[in-house]
Coordinates of C-alpha atoms in Angstrom, one line a residue:
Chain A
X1 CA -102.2 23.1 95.9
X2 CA -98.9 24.4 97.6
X3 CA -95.6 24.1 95.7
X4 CA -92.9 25.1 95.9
X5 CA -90.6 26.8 93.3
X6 CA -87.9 24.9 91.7
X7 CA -85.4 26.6 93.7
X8 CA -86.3 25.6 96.7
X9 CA -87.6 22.1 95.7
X10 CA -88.7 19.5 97.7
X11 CA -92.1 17.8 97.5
X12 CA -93.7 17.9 93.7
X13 CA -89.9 18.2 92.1
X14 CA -88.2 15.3 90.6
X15 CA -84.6 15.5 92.6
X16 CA -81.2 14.1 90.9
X17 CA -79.2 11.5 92.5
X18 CA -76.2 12.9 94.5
X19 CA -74.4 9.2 94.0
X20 CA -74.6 8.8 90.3
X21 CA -71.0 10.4 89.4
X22 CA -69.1 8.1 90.6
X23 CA -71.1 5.2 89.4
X24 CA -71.4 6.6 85.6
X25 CA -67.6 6.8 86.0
X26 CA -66.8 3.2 87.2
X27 CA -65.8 4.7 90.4
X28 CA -68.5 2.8 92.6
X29 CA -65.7 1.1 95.3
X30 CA -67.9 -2.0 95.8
X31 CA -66.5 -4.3 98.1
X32 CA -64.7 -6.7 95.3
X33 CA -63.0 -3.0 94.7
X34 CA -61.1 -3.1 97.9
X35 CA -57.7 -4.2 98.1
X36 CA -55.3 -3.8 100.6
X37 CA -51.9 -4.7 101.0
X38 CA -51.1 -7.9 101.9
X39 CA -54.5 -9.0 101.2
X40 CA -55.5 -12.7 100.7
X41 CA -58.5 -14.7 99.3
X42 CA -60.6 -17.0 100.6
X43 CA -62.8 -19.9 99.2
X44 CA -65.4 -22.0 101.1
X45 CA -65.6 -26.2 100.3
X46 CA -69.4 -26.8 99.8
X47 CA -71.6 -30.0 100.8
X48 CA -72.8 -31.5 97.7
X49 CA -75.5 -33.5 99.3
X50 CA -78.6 -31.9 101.3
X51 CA -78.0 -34.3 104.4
X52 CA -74.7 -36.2 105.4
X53 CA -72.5 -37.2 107.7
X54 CA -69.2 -36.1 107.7
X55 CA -66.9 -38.8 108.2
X56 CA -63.4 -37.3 107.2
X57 CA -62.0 -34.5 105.8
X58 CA -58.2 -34.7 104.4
X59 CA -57.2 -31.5 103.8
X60 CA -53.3 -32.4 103.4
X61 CA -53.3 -32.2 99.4
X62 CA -54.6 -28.6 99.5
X63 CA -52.4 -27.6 102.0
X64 CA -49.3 -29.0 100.4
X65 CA -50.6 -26.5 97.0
X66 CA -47.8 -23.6 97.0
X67 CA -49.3 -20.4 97.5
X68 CA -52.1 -21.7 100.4
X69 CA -52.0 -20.3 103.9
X70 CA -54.2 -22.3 105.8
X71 CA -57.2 -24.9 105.2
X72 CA -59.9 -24.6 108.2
X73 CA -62.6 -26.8 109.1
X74 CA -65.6 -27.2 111.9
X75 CA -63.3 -29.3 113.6
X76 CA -60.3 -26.5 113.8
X77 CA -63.2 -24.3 114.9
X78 CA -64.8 -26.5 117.8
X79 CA -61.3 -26.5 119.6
X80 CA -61.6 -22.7 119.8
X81 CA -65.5 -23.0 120.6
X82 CA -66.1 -21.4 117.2
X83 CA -68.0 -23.9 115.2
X84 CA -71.8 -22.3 116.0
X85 CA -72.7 -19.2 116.0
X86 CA -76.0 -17.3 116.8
X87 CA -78.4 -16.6 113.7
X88 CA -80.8 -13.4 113.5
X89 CA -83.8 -15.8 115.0
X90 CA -82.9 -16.5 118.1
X91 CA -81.3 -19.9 117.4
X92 CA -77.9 -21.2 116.2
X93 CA -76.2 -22.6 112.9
X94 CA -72.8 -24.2 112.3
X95 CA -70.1 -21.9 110.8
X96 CA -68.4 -24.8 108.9
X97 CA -70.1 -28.5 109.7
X98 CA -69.3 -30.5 112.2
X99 CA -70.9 -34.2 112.4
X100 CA -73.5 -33.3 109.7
X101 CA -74.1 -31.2 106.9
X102 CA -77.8 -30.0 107.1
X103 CA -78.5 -28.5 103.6
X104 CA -76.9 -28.5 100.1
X105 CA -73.8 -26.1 99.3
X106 CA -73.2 -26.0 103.6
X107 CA -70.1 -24.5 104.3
X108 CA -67.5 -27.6 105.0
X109 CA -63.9 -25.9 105.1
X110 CA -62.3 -22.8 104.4
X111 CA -59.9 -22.4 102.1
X112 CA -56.8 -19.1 102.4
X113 CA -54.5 -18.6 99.7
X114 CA -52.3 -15.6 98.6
X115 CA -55.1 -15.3 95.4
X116 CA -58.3 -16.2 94.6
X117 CA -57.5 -18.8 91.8
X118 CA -55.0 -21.1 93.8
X119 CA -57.5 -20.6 96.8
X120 CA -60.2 -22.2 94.2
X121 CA -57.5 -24.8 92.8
X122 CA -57.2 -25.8 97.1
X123 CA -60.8 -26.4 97.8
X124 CA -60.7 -28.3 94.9
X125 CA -58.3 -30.6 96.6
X126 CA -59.5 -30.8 99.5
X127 CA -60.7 -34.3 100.4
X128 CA -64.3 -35.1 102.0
X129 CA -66.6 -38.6 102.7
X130 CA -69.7 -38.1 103.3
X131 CA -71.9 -40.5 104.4
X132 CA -75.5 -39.9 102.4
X133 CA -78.7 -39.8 105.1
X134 CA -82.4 -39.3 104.2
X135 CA -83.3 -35.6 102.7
X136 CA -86.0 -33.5 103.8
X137 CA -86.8 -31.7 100.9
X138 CA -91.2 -31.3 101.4
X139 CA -91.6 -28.7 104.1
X140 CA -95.1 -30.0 104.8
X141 CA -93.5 -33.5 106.0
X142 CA -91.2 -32.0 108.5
X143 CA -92.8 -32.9 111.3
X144 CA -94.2 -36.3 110.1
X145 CA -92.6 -38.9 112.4
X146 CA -90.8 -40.5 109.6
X147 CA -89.2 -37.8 108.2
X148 CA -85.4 -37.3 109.2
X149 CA -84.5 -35.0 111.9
X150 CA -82.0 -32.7 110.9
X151 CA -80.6 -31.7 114.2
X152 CA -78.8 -33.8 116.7
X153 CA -77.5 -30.3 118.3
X154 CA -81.0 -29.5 120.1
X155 CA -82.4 -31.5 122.9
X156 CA -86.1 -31.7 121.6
X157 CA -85.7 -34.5 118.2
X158 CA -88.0 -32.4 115.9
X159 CA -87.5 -30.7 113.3
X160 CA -89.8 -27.8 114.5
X161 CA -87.0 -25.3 115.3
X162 CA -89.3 -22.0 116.0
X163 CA -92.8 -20.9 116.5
X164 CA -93.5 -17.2 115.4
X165 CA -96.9 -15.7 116.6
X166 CA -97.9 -12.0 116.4
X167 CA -101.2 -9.9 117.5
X168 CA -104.1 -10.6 119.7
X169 CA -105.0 -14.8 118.8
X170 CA -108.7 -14.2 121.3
X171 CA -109.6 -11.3 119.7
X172 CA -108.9 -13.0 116.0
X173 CA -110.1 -15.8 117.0
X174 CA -113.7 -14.2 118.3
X175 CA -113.7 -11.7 115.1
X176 CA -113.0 -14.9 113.0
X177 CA -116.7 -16.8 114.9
X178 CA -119.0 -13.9 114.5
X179 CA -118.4 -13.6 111.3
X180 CA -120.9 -14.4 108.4
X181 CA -118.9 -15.7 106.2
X182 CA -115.2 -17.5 106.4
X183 CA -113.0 -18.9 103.9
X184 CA -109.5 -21.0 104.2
X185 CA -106.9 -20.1 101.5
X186 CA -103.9 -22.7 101.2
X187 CA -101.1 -20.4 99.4
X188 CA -98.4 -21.4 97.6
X189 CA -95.4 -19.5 97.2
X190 CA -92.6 -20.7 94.6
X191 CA -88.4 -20.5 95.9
X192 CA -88.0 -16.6 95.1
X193 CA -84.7 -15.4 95.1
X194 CA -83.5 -12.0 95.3
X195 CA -80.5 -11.4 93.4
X196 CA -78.3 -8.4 93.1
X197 CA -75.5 -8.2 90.5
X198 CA -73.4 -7.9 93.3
X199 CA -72.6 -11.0 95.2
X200 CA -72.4 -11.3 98.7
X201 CA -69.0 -10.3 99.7
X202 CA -66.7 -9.2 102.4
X203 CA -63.0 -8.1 103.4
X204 CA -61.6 -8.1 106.8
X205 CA -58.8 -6.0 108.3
X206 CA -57.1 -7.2 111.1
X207 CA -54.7 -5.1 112.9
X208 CA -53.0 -6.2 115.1
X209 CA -50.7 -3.6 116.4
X210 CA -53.9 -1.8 117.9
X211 CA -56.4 -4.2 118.3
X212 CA -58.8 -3.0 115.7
X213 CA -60.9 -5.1 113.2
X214 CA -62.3 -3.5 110.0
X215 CA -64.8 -5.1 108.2
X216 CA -66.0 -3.9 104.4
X217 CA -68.8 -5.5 103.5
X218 CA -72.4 -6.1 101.6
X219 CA -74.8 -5.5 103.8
X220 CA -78.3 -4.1 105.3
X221 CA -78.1 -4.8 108.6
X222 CA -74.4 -3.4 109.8
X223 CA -75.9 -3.7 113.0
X224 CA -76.5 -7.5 112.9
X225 CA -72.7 -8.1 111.5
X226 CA -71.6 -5.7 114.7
X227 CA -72.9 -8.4 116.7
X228 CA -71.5 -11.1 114.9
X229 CA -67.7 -9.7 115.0
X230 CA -68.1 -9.7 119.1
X231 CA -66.8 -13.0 118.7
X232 CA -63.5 -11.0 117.4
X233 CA -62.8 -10.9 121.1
X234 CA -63.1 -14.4 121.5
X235 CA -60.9 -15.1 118.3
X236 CA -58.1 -12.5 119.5
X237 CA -58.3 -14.8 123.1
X238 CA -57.1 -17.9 120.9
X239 CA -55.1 -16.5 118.0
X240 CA -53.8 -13.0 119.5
X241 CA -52.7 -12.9 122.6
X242 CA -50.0 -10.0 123.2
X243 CA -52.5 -8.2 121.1
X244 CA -55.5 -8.5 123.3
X245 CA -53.2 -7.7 126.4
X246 CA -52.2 -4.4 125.3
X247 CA -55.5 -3.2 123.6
X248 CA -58.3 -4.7 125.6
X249 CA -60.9 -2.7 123.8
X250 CA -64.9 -2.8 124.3
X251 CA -65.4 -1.3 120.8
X252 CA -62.5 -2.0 118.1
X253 CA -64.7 -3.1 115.6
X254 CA -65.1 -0.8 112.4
X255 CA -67.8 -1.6 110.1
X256 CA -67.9 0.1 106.5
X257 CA -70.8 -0.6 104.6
X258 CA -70.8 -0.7 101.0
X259 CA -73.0 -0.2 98.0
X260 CA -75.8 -1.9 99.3
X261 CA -79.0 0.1 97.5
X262 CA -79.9 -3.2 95.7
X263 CA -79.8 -5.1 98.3
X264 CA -82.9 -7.0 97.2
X265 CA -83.6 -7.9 101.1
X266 CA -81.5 -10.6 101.8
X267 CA -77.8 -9.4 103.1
X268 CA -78.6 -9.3 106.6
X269 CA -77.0 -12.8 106.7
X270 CA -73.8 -12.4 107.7
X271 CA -71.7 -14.0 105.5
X272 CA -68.8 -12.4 106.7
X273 CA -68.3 -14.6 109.2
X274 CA -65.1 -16.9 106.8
X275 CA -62.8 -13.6 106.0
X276 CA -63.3 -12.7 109.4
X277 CA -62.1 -16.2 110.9
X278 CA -59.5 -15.9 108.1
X279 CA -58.3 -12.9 108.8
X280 CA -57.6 -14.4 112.5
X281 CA -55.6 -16.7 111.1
X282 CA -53.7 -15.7 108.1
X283 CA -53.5 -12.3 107.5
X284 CA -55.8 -10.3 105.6
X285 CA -58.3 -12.2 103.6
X286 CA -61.1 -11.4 101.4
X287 CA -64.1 -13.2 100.4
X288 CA -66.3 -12.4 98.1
X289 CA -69.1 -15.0 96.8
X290 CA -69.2 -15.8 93.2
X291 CA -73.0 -16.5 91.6
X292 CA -72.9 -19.9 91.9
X293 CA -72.6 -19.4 95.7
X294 CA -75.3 -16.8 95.7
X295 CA -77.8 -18.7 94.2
X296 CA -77.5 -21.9 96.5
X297 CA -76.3 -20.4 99.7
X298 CA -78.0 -17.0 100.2
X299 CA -81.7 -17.4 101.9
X300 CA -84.7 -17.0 100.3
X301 CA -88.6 -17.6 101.2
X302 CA -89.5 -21.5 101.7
X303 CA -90.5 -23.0 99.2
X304 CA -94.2 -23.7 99.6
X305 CA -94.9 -21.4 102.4
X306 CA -98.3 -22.4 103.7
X307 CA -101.0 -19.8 105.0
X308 CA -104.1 -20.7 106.3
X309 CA -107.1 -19.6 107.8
X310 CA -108.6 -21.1 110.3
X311 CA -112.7 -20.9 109.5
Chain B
X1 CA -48.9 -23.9 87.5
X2 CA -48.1 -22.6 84.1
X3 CA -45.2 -20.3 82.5
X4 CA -46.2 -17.0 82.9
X5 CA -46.8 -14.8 79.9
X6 CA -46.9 -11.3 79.1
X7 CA -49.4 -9.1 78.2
X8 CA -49.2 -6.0 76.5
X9 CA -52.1 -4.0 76.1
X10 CA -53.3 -0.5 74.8
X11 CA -56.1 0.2 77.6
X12 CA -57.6 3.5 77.8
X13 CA -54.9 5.3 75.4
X14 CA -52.8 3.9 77.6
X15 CA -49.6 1.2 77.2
X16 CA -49.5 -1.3 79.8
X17 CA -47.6 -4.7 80.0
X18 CA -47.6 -7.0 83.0
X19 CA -46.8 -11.3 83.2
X20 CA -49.8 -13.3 84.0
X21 CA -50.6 -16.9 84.6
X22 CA -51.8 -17.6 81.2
X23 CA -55.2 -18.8 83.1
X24 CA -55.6 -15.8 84.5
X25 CA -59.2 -13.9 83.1
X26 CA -59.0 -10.6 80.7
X27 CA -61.7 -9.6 83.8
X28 CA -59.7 -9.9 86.6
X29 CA -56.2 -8.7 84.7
X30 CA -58.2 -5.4 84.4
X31 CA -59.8 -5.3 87.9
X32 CA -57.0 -6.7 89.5
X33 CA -53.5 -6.1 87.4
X34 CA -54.2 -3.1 85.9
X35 CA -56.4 -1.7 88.8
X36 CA -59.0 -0.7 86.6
X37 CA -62.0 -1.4 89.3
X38 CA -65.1 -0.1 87.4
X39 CA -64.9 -2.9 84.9
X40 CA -67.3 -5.5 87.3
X41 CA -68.1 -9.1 87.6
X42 CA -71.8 -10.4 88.5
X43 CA -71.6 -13.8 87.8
X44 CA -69.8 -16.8 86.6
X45 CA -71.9 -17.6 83.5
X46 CA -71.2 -14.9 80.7
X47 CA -75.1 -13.9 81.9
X48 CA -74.9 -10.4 83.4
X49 CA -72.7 -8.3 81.0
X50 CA -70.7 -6.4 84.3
X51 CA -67.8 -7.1 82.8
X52 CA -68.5 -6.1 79.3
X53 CA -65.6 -4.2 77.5
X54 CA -64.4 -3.2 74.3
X55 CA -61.9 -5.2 73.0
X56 CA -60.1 -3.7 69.0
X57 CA -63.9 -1.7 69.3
X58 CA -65.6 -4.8 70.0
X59 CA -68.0 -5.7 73.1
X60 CA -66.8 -8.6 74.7
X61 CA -67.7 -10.2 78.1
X62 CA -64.0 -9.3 79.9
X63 CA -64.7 -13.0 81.9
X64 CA -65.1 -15.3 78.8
X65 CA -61.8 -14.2 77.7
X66 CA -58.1 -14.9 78.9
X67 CA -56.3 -12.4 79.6
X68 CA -53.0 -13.1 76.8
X69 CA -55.5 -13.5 74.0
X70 CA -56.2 -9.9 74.6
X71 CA -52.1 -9.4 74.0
X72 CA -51.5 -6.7 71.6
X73 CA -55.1 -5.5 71.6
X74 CA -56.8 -2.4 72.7
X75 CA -58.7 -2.4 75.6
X76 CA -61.5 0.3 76.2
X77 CA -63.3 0.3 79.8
X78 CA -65.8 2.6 81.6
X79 CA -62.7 4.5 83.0
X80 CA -61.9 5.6 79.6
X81 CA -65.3 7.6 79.0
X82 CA -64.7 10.6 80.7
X83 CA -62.6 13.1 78.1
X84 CA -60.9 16.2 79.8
X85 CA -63.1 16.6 82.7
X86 CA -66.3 16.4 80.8
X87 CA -68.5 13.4 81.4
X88 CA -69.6 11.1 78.0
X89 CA -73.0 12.1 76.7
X90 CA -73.5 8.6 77.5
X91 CA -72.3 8.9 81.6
X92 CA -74.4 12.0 81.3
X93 CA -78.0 10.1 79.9
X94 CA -77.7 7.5 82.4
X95 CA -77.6 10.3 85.2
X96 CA -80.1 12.6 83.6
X97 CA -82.7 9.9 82.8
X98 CA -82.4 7.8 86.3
X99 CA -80.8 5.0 83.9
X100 CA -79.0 3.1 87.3
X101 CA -79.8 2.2 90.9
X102 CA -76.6 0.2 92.7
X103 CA -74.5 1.3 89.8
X104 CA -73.2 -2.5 89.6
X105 CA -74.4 -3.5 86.0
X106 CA -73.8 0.4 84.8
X107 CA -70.5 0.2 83.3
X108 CA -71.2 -3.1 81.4
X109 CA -74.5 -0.7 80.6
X110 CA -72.3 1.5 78.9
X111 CA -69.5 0.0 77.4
X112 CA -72.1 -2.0 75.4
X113 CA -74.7 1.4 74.6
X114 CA -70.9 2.9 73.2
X115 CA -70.4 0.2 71.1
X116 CA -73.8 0.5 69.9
X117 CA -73.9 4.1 69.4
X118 CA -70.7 3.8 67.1
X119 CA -72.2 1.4 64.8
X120 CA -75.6 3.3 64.6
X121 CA -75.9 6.5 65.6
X122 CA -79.5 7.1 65.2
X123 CA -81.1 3.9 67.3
X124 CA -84.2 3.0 67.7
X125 CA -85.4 1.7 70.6
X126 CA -86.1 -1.8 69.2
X127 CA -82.2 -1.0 68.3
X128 CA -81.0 -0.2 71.9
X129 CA -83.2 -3.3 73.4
X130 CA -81.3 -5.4 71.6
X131 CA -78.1 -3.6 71.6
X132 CA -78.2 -4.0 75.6
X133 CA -80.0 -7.6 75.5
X134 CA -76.5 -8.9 76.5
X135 CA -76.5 -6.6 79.9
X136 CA -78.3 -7.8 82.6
X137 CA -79.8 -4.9 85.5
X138 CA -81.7 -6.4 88.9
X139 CA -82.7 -2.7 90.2
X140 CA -83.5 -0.2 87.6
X141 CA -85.3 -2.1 84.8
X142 CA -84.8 -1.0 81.4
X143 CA -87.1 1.7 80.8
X144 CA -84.9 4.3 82.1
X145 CA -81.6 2.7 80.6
X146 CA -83.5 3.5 77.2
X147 CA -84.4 7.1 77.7
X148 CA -80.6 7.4 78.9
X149 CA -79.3 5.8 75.7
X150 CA -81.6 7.8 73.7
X151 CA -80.5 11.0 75.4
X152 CA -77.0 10.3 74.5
X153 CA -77.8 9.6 70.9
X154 CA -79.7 13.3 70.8
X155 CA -77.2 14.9 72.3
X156 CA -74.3 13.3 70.1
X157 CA -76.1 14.0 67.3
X158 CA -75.9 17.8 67.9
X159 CA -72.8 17.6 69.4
X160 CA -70.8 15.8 66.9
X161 CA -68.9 14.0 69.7
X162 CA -67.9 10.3 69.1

């Protein structure tokens, strides 16, 4: 067989890592690692139930708290249009609730404060009644007609949200006729869920001077986030004005990705939609997710994915 | 909110002092007050080990502990590993032997293979298992994190460093 020699390398040869230096040295500059000046923290109010409707949110106690720079919610975020947003499958999910909260641990309100522990210490005070409604919790009995729909948002009540079909279904179908023998395999797959060591996270930069927004974050899909911060021109419509009259930029969005090698296929979610809204309206926030947030937030597989074959 | 205390810490060799809400994490006081960023923090349940320093020559998880209890003490983080230019027998295992991935859980990895390598500089690997069993990784695995501990303890061995 052809090898090479050492010196030249390549295929056969065992290569060293170019990135390890920094990392054996505690030099990594993960996302948590960036600070920059003037920078503040953010902190997201989670829905403790799985399905509710929101019937108030007092966020007057957390806003009195020294040190906190704003409290958002949905509502803040309708009146700028800003309370859906468009998700990687063609449909649409609420930023922070409005009317209902859908799933457990839904973002409710956002909390800014000049650091991270009296940003926790606000969401802690900010105020929310829910009113409890029927849970969907068995996949299988989504579409039963007595099961709760979920979303009010969508004109057809059902909570069949998307159909995904690939390849040829005749020519399966006929392959699947003539055959001599066919079998139907139910398959059950548990709640898997990939978990880095490093959390979801994200800072944004807002400059307003020129118009530019820089985003540091976790991620696999840059791309996908790109799309995302488009809505940066619509925030600089509401909260920047002078700024968006002077720099009327198609492209002033900088994305820096991060240490994202373990990214255990789950960071296309663009989570950095809060510092991003923060950053809008209070300066220059960070947000990075802590575990607990991770493990109830970040999407996994369905539980109890079903496959079957038709025979 | 609290009185603020100080803190006065040895970290690295090195004298620092700075007034913290007496709250306030030995974690973040090193990632955040002392800039010391390599020191990391992976969860919020003592699990993962990021975070894992030596405190007066002892591991300790860096988030189960408040910053002023750690007054007067001396700290010792991944930053401190690297002596004139030359990279920790240690830093240089977990390179050599593919010992990391994402890097995140690495300097936890290390601080806690130091401690062990001062106590017991002949490990086995039963030894090192449980010396890192406090250190959690989600890329690597453990295999290579062995051979990279085991490299260090070869090369310390004939190197006489500490």
């Amino acid at each position: 067989m052809f090898k090479t020699t050492p010196e030249v390398g390549g295929m056969g040869h065992s290569i060293k890592r170019k990135e390890d230096l920094r990392f054996v040295q505690g030099k990594g500059n993960y996302v948590d690692d960036v600070h920059l000046p003037d920078m503040v923290y953010g902190h997201l109010v989670r829905s403790p139930y799985a399905h509710a409707r929101l019937k108030s949110i007092n966020t007057d106690k957390a806003k009195q708290l020294p040190g906190v720079l704003a409290v958002i919610t949905g509502e803040d975020l309708a009146k700028a249009n800003l309370a859906w947003m468009p998700t990687l499958f063609f449909d649409k999910q609420m930023v922070l609730a409005t009317g209902k909260v859908l799933f457990q641990s839904q973002e409710v309100a956002f909390v800014i404060a000049e650091d991270r522990y009296t940003a926790a210490d606000a969401a802690e005070l900010v105020e929310v009644e829910y009113e409890e409604l029927p849970v969907l919790v068995d996949p299988h009995k989504a579409t039963d007609p007595s099961s709760p729909i979920l979303r009010e948002d969508r004109e057809e009540k059902s909570n069949h949200i998307f159909h995904w079909e690939v390849g040829d279904r005749q020519a399966t179908d006929k392959v699947i006729q003539n055959a001599a023998v066919t079998a139907k395999v139910h398959a059950f797959f548990q709640r898997c869920h990939p978990a880095p060591l490093e959390t979801c996270g994200c800072v944004a930069d807002f400059n307003s001077a020129t118009g530019r927004l820089t985003v540091y974050l976790t991620s696999q899909a840059p791309h996908a986030h790109r799309q995302r911060h488009r809505r940066a021109r619509v925030l600089r419509r509401r909260f920047h004005q002078p700024a968006r009259a002077r720099h009327r930029r198609a492209r002033n969005q900088v994305l820096e990705e991060r240490q994202v090698r373990a990214d255990s296929g789950f960071r296309a979610n663009p989570w950095s939609r809060y510092p991003h809204l923060g950053c809008h309206l209070a300066g220059v926030p960070e947000g990075v997710a802590g575990r607990e947030d991770q493990m109830t937030e970040s999407p996994g597989p369905m539980a109890n994915r079903r496959s079957e074959q038709n025979s | 909110m609290a009185k603020k205390q100080v803190v006065h810490v040895k970290v690295n060799g090195r004298e620092r002092e700075a007034e913290v809400e007496p709250r306030m994490l030995l974690v973040h006081f090193i990632r955040e007050v002392l800039g010391l960023t390599g020191t990391h923090v992976g969860c919020d349940t003592s699990h993962c080990g990021a975070c894992t320093v030596l405190v007066d020559g002892k591991t300790v998880k860096s988030c189960t502990m408040f910053a002023p209890q750690a007054d007067g003490c001396e700290l010792f983080t991944v930053e401190g590993l690297i002596k004139d230019g030359q990279l920790h027998p240690l830093q240089e295992g977990f390179k050599e032997e593919h010992g990391l991935q994402c890097g995140f859980c690495t300097p936890g990895m290390l601080m806690s293979s130091y401690a062990l390598l001062q106590k017991n500089a002949k490990p086995s690997e039963d030894d090192i298992r449980w010396g890192i069993s406090g250190n959690l990784c989600r890329c690597t695995g453990y295999q290579n994190i062995v051979k990279a501990v085991q490299y260090a303890a070869q090369k310390m061995e004939q190197g006489g460093t500490k």
